[in-house]
PDB file of C-alpha atoms in Angstrom:
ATOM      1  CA  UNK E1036       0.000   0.000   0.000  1.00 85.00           C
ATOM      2  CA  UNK E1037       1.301   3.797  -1.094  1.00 88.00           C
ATOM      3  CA  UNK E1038      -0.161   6.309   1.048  1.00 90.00           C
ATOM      4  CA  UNK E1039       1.135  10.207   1.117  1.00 91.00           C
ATOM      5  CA  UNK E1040       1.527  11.436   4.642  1.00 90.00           C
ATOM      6  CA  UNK E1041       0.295  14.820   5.606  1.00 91.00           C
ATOM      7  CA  UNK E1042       2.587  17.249   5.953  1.00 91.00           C
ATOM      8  CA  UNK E1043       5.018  17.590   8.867  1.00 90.00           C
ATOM      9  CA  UNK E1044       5.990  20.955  10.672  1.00 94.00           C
ATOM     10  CA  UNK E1045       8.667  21.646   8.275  1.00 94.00           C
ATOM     11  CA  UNK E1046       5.718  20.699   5.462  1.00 92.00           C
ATOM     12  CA  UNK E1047       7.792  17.720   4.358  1.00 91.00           C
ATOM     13  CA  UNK E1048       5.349  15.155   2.958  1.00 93.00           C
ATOM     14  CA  UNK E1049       6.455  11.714   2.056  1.00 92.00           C
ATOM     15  CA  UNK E1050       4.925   8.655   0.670  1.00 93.00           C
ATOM     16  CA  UNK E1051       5.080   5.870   2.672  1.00 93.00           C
ATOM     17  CA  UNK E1052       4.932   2.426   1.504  1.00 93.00           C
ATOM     18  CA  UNK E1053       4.083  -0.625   3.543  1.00 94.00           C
ATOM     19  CA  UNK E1054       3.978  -4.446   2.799  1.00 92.00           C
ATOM     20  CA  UNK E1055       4.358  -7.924   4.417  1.00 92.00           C
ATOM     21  CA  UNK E1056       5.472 -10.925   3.664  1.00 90.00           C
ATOM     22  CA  UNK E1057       3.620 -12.906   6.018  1.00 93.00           C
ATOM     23  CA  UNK E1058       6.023 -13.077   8.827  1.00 95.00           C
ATOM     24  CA  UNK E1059       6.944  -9.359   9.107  1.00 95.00           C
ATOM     25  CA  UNK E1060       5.764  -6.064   8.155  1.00 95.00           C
ATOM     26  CA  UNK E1061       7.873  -3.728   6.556  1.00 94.00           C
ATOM     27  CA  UNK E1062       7.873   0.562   6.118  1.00 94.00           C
ATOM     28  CA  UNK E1063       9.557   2.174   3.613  1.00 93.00           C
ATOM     29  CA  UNK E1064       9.195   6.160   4.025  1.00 92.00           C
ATOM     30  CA  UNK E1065      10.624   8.907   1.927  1.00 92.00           C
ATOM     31  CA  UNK E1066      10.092  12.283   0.041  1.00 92.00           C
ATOM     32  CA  UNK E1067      10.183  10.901  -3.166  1.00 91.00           C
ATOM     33  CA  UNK E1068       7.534  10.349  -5.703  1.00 89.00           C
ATOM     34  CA  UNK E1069       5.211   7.602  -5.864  1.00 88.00           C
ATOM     35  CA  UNK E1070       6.759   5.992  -8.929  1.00 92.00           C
ATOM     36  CA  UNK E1071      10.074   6.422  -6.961  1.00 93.00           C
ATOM     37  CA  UNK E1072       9.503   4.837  -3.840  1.00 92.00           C
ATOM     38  CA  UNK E1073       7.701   1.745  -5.792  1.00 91.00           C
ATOM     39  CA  UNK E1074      10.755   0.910  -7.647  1.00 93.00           C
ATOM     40  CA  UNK E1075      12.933   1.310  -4.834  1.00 91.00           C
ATOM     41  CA  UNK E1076      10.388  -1.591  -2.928  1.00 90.00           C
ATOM     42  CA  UNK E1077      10.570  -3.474  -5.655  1.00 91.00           C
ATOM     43  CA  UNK E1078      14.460  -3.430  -5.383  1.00 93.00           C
ATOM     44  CA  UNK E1079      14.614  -4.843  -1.610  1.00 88.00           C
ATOM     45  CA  UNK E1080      11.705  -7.102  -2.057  1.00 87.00           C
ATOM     46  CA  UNK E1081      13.213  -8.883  -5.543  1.00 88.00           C
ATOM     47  CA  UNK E1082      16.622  -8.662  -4.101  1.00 81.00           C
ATOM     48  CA  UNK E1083      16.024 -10.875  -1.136  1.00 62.00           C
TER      49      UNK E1083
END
């Protein structure tokens, strides 16, 4: 799931993506695009 914060004080937003794999639950958070921070996901989860 992609979700796009709300801003923070410093009005920062990020999208945050989150996914399991059935054991554990994983957070990957950054000001990037959406596109972005999918591909970089992808990355860790076909690289393990």
């Amino acid at each position: 799931m992609v979700v796009w914060a709300d801003p923070d004080p410093t009005g920062t937003r990020t999208h945050n993506l989150y996914w399991s794999d059935g054991a554990f639950n994983y957070a990957l958070i950054a000001e990037r695009s959406a596109e972005e921070i999918l591909t970089l996901g992808r990355s860790l989860v076909c690289a393990a």
